[in-house]
C-alpha positions as a Python dict, from the first residue, in 0.01 Angstrom:
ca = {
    (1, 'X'): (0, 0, 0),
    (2, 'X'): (173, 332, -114),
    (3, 'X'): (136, 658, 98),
    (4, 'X'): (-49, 930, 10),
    (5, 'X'): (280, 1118, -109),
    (6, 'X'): (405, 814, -300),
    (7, 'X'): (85, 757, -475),
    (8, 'X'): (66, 1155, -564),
    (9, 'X'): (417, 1195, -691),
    (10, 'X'): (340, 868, -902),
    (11, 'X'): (9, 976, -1037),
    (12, 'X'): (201, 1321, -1159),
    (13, 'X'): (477, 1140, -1267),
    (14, 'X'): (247, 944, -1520),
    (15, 'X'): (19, 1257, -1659),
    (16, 'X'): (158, 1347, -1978),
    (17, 'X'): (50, 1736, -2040),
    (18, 'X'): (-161, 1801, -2320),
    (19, 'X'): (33, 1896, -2642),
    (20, 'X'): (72, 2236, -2721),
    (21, 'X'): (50, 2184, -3095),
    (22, 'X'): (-238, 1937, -3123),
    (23, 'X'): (-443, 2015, -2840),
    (24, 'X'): (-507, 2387, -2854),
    (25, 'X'): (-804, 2614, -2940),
    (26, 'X'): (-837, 2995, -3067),
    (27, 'X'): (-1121, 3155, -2844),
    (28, 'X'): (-1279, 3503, -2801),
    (29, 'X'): (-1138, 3707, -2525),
    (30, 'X'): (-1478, 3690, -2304),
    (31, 'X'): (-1476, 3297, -2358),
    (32, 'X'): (-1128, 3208, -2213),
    (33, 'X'): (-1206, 3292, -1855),
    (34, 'X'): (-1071, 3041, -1688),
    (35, 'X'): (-875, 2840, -1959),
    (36, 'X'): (-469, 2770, -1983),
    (37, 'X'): (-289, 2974, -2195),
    (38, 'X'): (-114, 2729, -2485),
    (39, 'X'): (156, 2973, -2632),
    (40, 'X'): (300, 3272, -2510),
    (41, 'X'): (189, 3630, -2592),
    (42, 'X'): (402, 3932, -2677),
    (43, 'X'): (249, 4270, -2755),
    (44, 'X'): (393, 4532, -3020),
    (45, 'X'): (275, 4792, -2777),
    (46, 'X'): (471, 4972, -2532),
    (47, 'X'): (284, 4983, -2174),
    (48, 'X'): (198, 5259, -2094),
    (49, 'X'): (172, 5428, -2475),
    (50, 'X'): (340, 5755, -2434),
    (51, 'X'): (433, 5991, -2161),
    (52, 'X'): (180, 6061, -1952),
    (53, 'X'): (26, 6202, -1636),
    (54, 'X'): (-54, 6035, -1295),
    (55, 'X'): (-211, 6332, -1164),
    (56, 'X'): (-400, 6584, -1244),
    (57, 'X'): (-218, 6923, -1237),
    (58, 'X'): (-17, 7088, -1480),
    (59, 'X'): (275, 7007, -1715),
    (60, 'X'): (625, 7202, -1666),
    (61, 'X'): (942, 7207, -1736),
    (62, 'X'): (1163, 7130, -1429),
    (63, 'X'): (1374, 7375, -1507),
    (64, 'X'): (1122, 7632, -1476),
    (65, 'X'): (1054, 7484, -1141),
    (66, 'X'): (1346, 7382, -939),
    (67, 'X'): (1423, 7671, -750),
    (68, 'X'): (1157, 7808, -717),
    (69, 'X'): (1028, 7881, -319),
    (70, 'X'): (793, 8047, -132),
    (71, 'X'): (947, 8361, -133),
    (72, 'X'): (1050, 8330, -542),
    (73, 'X'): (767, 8161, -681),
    (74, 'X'): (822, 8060, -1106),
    (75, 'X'): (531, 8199, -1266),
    (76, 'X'): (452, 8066, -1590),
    (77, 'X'): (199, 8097, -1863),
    (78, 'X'): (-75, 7849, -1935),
    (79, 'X'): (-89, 7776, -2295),
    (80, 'X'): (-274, 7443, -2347),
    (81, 'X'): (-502, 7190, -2173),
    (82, 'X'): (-515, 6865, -2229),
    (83, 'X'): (-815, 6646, -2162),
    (84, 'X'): (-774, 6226, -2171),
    (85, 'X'): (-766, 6122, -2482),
    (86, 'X'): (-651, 6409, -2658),
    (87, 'X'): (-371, 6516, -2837),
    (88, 'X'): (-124, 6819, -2706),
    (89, 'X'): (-145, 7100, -2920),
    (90, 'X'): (158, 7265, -2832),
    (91, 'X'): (498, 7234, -2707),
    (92, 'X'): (564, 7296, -2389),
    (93, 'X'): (844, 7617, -2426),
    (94, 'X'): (1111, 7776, -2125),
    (95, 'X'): (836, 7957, -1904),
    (96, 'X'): (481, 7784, -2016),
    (97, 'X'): (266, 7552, -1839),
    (98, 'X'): (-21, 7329, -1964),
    (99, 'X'): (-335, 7205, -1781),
    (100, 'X'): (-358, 6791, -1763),
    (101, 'X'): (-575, 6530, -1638),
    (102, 'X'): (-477, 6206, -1506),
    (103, 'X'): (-371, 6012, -1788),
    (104, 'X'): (-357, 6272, -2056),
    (105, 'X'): (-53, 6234, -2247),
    (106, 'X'): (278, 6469, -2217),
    (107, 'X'): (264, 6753, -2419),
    (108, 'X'): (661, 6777, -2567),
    (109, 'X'): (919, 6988, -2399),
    (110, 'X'): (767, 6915, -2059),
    (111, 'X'): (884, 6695, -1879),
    (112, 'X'): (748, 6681, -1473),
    (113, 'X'): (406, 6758, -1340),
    (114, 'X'): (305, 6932, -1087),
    (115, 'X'): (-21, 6914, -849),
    (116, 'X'): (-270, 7102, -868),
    (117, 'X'): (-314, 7120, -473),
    (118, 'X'): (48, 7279, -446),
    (119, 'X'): (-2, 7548, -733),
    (120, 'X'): (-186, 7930, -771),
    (121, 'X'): (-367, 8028, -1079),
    (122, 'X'): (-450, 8296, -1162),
    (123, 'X'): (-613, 8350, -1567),
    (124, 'X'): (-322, 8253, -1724),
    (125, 'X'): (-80, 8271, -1513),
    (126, 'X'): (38, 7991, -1286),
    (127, 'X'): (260, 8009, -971),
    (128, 'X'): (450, 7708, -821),
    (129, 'X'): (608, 7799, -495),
    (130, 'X'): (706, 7457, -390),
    (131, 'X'): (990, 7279, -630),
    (132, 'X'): (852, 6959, -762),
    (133, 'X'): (1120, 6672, -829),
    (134, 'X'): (1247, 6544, -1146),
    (135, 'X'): (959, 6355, -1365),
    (136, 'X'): (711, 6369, -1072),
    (137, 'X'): (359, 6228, -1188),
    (138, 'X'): (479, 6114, -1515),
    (139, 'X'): (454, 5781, -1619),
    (140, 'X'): (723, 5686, -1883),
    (141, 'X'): (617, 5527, -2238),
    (142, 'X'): (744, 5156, -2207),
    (143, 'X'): (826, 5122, -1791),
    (144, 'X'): (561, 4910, -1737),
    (145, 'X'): (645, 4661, -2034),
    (146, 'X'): (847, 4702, -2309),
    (147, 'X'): (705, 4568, -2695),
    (148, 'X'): (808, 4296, -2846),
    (149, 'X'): (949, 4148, -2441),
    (150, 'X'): (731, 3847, -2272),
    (151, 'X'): (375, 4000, -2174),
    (152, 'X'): (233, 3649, -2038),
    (153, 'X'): (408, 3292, -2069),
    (154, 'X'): (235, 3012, -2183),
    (155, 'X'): (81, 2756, -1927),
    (156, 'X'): (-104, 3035, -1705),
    (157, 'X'): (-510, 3013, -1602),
    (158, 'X'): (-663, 3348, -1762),
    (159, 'X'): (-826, 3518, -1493),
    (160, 'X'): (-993, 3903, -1487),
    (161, 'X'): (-600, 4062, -1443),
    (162, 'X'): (-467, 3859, -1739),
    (163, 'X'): (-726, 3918, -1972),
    (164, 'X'): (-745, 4308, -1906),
    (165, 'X'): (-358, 4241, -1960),
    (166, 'X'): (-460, 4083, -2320),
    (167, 'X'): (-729, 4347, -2352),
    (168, 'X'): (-516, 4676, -2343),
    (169, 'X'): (-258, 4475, -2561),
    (170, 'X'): (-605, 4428, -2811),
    (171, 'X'): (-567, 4028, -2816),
    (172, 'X'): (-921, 3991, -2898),
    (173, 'X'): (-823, 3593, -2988),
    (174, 'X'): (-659, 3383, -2775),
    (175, 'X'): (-459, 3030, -2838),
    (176, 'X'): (-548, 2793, -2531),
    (177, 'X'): (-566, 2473, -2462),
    (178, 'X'): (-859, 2251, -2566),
    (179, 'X'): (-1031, 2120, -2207),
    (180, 'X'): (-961, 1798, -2086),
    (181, 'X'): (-1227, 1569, -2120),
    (182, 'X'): (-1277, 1272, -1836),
    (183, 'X'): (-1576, 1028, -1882),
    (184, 'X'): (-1745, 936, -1604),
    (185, 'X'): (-1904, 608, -1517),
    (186, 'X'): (-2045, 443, -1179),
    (187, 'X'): (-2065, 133, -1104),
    (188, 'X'): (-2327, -63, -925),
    (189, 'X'): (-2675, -238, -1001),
    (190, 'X'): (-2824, -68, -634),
    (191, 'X'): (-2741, 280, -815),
    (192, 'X'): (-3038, 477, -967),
    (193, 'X'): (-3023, 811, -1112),
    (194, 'X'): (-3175, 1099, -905),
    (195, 'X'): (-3473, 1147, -1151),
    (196, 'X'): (-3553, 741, -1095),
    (197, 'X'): (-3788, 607, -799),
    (198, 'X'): (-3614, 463, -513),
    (199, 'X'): (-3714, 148, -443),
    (200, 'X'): (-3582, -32, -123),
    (201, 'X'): (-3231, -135, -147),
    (202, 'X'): (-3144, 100, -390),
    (203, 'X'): (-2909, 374, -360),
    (204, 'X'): (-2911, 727, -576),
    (205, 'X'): (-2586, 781, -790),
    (206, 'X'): (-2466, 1120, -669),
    (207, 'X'): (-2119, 1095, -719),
    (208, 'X'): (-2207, 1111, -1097),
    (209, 'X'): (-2251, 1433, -1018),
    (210, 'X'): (-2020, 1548, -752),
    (211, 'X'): (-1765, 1443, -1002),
    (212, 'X'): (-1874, 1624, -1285),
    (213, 'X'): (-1920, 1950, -1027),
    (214, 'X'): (-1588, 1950, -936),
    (215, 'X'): (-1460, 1896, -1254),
    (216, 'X'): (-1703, 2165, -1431),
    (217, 'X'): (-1492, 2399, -1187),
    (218, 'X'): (-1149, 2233, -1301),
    (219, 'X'): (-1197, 2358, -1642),
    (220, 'X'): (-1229, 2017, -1751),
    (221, 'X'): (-1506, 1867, -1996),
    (222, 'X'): (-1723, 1575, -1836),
    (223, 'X'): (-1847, 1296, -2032),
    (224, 'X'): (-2087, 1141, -1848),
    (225, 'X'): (-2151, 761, -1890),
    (226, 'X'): (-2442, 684, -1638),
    (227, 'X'): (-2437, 388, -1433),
    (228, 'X'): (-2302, 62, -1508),
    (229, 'X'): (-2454, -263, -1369),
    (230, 'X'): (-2232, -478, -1196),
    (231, 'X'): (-2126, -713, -1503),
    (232, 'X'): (-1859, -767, -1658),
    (233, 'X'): (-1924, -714, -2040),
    (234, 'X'): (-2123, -391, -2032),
    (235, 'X'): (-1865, -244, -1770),
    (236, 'X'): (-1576, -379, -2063),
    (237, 'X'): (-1802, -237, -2327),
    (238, 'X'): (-1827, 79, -2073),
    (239, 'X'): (-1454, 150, -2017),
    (240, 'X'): (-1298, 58, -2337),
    (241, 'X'): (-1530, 294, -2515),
    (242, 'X'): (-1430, 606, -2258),
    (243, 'X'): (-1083, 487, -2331),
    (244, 'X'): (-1115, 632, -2678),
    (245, 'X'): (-1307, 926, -2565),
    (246, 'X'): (-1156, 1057, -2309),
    (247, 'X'): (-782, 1169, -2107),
    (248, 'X'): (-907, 1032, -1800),
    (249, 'X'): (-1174, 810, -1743),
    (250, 'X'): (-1333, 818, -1357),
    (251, 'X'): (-1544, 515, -1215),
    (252, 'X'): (-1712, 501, -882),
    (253, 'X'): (-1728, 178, -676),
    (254, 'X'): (-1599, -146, -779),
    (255, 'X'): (-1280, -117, -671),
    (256, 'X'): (-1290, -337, -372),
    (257, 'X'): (-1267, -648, -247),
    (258, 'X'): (-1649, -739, -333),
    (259, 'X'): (-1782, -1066, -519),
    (260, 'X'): (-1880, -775, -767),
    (261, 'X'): (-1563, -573, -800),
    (262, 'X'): (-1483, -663, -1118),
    (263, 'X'): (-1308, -311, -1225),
    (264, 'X'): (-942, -479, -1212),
    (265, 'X'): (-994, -801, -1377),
    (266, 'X'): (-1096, -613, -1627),
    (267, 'X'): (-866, -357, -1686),
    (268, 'X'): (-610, -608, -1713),
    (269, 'X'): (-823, -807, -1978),
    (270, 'X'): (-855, -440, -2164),
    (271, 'X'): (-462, -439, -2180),
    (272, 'X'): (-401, -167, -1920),
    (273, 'X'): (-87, -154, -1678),
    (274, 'X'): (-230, -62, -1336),
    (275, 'X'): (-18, 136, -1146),
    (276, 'X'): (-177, 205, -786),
    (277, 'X'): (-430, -48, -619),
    (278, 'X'): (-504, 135, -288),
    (279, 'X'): (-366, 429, -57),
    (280, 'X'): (-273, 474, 284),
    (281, 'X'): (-568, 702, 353),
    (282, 'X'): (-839, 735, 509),
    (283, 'X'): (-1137, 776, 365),
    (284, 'X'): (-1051, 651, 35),
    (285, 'X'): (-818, 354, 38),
    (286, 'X'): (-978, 162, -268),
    (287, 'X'): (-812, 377, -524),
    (288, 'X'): (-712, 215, -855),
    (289, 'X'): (-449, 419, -1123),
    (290, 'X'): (-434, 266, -1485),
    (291, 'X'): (-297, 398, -1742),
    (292, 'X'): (-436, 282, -2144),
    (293, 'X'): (-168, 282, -2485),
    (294, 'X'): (-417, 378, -2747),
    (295, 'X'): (-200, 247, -3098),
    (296, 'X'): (-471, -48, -3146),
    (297, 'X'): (-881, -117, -3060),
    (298, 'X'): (-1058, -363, -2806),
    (299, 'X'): (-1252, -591, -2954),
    (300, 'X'): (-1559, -701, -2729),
    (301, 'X'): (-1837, -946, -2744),
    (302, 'X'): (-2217, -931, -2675),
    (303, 'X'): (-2229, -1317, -2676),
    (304, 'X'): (-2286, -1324, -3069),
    (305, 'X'): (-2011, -1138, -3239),
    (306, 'X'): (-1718, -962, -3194),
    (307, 'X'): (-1630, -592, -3292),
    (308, 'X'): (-1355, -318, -3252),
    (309, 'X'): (-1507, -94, -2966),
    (310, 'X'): (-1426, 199, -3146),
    (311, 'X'): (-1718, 170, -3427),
    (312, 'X'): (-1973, 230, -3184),
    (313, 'X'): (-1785, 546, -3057),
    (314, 'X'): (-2065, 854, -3063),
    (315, 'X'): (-1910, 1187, -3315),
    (316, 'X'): (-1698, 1359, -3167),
    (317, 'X'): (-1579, 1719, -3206),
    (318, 'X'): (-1192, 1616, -3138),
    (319, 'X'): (-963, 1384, -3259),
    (320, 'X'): (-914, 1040, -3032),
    (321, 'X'): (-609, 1192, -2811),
    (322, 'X'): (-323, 1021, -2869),
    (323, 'X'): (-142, 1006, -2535),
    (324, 'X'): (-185, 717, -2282),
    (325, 'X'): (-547, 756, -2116),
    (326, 'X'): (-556, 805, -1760),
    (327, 'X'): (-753, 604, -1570),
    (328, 'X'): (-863, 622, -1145),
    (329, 'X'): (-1127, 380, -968),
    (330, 'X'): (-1283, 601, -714),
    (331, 'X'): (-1423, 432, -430),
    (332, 'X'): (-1803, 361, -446),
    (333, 'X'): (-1864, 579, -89),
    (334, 'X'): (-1959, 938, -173),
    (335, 'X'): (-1696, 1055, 109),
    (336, 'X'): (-1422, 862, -55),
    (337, 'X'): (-1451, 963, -354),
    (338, 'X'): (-1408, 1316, -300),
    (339, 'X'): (-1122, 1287, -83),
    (340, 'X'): (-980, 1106, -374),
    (341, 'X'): (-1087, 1323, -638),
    (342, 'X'): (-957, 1658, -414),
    (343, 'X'): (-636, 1455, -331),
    (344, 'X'): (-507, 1278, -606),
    (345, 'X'): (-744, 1367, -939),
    (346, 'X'): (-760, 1703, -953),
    (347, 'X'): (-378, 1785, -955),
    (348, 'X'): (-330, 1520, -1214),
    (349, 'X'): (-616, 1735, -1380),
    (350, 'X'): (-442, 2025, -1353),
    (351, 'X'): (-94, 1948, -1450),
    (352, 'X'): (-228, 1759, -1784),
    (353, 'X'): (-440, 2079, -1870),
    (354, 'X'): (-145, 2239, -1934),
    (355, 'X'): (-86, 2429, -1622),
    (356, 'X'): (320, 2472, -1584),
    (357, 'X'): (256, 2499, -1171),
    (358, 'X'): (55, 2453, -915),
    (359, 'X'): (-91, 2134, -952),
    (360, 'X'): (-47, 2000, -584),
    (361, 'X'): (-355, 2092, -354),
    (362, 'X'): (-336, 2386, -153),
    (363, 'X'): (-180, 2355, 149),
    (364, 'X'): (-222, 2624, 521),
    (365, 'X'): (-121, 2550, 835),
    (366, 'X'): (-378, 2625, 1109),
    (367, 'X'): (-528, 2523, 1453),
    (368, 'X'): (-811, 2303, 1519),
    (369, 'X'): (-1100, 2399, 1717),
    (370, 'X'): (-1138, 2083, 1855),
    (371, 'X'): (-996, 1792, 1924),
    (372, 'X'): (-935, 1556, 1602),
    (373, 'X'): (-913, 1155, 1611),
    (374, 'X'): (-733, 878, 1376),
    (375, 'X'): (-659, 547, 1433),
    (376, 'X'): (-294, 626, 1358),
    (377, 'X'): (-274, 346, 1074),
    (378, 'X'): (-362, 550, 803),
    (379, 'X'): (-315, 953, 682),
    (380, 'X'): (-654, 1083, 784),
    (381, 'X'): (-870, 1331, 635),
    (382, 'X'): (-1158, 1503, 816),
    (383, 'X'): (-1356, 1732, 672),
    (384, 'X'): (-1468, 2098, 792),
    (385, 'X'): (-1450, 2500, 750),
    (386, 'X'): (-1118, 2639, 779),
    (387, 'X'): (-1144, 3024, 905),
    (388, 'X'): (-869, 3298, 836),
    (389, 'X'): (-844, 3455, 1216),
    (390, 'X'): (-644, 3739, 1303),
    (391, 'X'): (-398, 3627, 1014),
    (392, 'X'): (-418, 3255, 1143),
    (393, 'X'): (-609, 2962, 964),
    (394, 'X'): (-866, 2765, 1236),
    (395, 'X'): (-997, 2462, 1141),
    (396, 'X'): (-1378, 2377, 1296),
    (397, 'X'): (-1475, 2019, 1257),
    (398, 'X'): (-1792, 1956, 1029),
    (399, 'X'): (-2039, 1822, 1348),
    (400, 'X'): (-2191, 1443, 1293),
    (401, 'X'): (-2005, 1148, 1172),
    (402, 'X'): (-1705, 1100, 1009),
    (403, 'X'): (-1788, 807, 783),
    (404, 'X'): (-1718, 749, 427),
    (405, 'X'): (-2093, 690, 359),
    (406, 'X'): (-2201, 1009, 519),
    (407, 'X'): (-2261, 1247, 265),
    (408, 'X'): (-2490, 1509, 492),
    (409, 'X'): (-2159, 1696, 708),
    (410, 'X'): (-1985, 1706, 383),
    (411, 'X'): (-2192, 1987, 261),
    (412, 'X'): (-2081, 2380, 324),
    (413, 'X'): (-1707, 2269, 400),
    (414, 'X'): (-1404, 2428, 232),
    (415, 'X'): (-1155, 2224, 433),
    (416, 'X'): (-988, 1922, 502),
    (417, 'X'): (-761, 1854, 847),
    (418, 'X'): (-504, 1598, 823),
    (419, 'X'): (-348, 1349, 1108),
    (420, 'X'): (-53, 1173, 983),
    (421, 'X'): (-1, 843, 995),
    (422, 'X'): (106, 705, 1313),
    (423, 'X'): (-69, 978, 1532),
    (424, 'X'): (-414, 943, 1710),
    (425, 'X'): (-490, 1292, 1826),
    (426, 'X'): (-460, 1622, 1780),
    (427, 'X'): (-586, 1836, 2054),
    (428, 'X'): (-773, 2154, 2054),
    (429, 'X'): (-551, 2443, 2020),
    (430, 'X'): (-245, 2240, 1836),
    (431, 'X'): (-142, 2344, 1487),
    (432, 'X'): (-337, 2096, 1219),
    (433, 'X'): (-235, 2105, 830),
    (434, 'X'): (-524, 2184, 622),
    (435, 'X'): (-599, 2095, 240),
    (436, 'X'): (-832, 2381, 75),
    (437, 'X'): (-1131, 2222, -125),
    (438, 'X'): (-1307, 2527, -152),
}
């Protein structure tokens, strides 16, 4: 049984990135919120423009200025003004003065300006009895960024600061990457849909969508598969199909020790080398990593004949990807599966949609509110709210049951509090590491 850092740095280890040739998109600006930037961007445009203001007041030389005193104030005439947006009329000569507005761009010859709070005017005249210093308020053309230089590397989310960035450079189409598309499949004849009647025995499938939740706020594009009765052909038919659809394929339950568990039997019949068959964690030991080649089809049977899996493929939009398919058998417990999924999925999510950084989940340290229990066998995971307090992270411990099958206390958490293997408690008050999941 691998630890929980063994398993991650094996799971990244296997992701291959998606290509940043092949796998890339041209969107509008308004529709890449949220998407990875595939190639870098560079900008012919100096940041800012020109020359120009950071205050409104009035343009001067400095050497009309930089002696001047209370007692010897310059006086100058004012022989332009210069709204935003508009173009200086005039030059700026020894002993003149022009009116600008925050932003406005530098008329020439001037070269510092001054506030209006500090200055007299009187019609045309202007008197500055306190000496400004060199450039004040002006904004050079090119010191924030330089054309033709880096303006944003490839590999980056696109979030509201980097596309203003790719607005004021007027990149109106962007090159990302294409999302990442994971099917999802459960597993289990007790599992109905939520639009189904229950009928007794039966449980409702909501990992189906729990999954496709978190990985709708990933970035990622879900294909969901429904549920899968526990047999062994349609669950073949099931996965091999996803393996041509998809970068990652997620199932739910079945990856157990159960007379029904037939997930590994027959991921080995479907040719794939399994990699991880459970974790050191708690919830969420029964996690299975697979990884597909994708160079040849899987021929299955329905009893009667036998076809390549990849004729009954729907359309899709995309080419069949071309790297090794990903695959992870989630536990069947709602609990478990989201530990897993925040744990171990979603960086391997994020590092194959291209991200350069930042895959591993977030890490704080904090203090728990209460006291927290483990067995000390396994690296636990309990779920709650962490709090930012005076500067300090607190972690409060959802109330009810810590089970795997308890679903209920999950909801309105953001946080998960860790106890390493080997310890048993943490009391209230100690310091607790805490994984953000919200």
């Amino acid at each position: 049984m691998l630890s929980a850092q063994q398993a991650e740095a094996l799971i990244l280890n296997l992701v291959q990135p998606l290509d940043s040739q092949q796998d890339v998109e041209q969107v509008g600006l308004l529709s890449s919120l949220g998407r990875i930037l595939a190639t870098p961007v560079t900008s012919q445009l100096d940041f800012p423009h020109w020359d120009n203001s950071a205050m409104d007041g009035y343009a001067v030389r400095f050497a009309d200025v930089q002696t001047c005193s209370a007692d010897n104030p310059a006086i100058l005439e004012v022989v332009d003004e210069i709204p935003a947006g508009a173009i200086p009329r005039k030059p700026i000569q020894p002993g003149q003065a022009a009116r600008i507005l925050t932003g406005s761009m530098m008329p020439d010859g001037a070269d510092t300006v001054i506030m209006q709070e500090v200055v007299k005017r009187e019609g045309d005249r202007l008197f500055v009895s306190t000496p400004p210093k060199p450039q004040e308020f002006v904004r050079q053309r090119g010191v924030y960024y330089r054309s033709g230089n880096l303006l944003l590397p490839a590999g980056i989310p696109l979030n509201a600061p980097e596309i203003a960035v790719l607005a004021a450079a007027q990149c109106t189409q962007v090159t990302v990457y294409r999302r990442v598309r994971v099917a999802i499949l459960s597993t289990g004849d007790e599992l109905v849909s939520p639009d189904q009647p229950l009928q007794l025995g039966q449980i409702v499938d909501s990992n189906q969508y729990a999954l496709a939740s978190l990985l709708v706020q990933a970035g990622a594009e879900p294909l969901l598969l429904g549920v899968v009765p526990d047999n062994p052909e349609p669950l073949k038919e099931a996965i091999a199909q996803a393996v041509h659809q998809a970068d990652i394929i997620l199932s739910s339950g079945g990856v157990s020790v159960g007379d029904y568990d037939y997930v590994e039997r027959i991921l080995e019949s479907l040719g794939a080398e399994i990699h991880v068959r459970s974790v050191a964690v708690r919830p969420g030991k029964p996690l299975t990593v697979a990884t597909f080649k994708r160079e040849q089809g899987v021929e299955v049977s329905d009893g009667q004949e036998t076809r390549d899996i990849r004729q009954s493929i729907p359309h899709s939009p995309f080419p069949i990807p071309h790297s090794p398919c990903l695959y992870f058998g989630l536990p069947g417990n709602p609990v478990s599966a989201l530990v897993n999924m925040w744990r171990f999925v979603l960086p391997a999510l994020r590092k194959q949609s291209g991200l350069v950084r930042s895959w591993e989940p977030c890490w704080v340290k904090g203090k728990t509110r209460q006291n927290l229990k483990s067995d000390g066998k396994r690296e636990t995971y309990l779920w709650g709210r962490s709090h930012l307090v005076d500067g300090e992270y607190e972690f409060e411990l959802a109330s009810g049951s810590h089970l795997s099958g308890n679903l209920i206390n999950l909801a309105q958490t953001n946080a998960l509090a860790v106890i390493p293997v080997g310890q048993t408690l943490i009391s209230s008050g100690e310091s607790v590491q805490i994984m953000q999941i919200a």
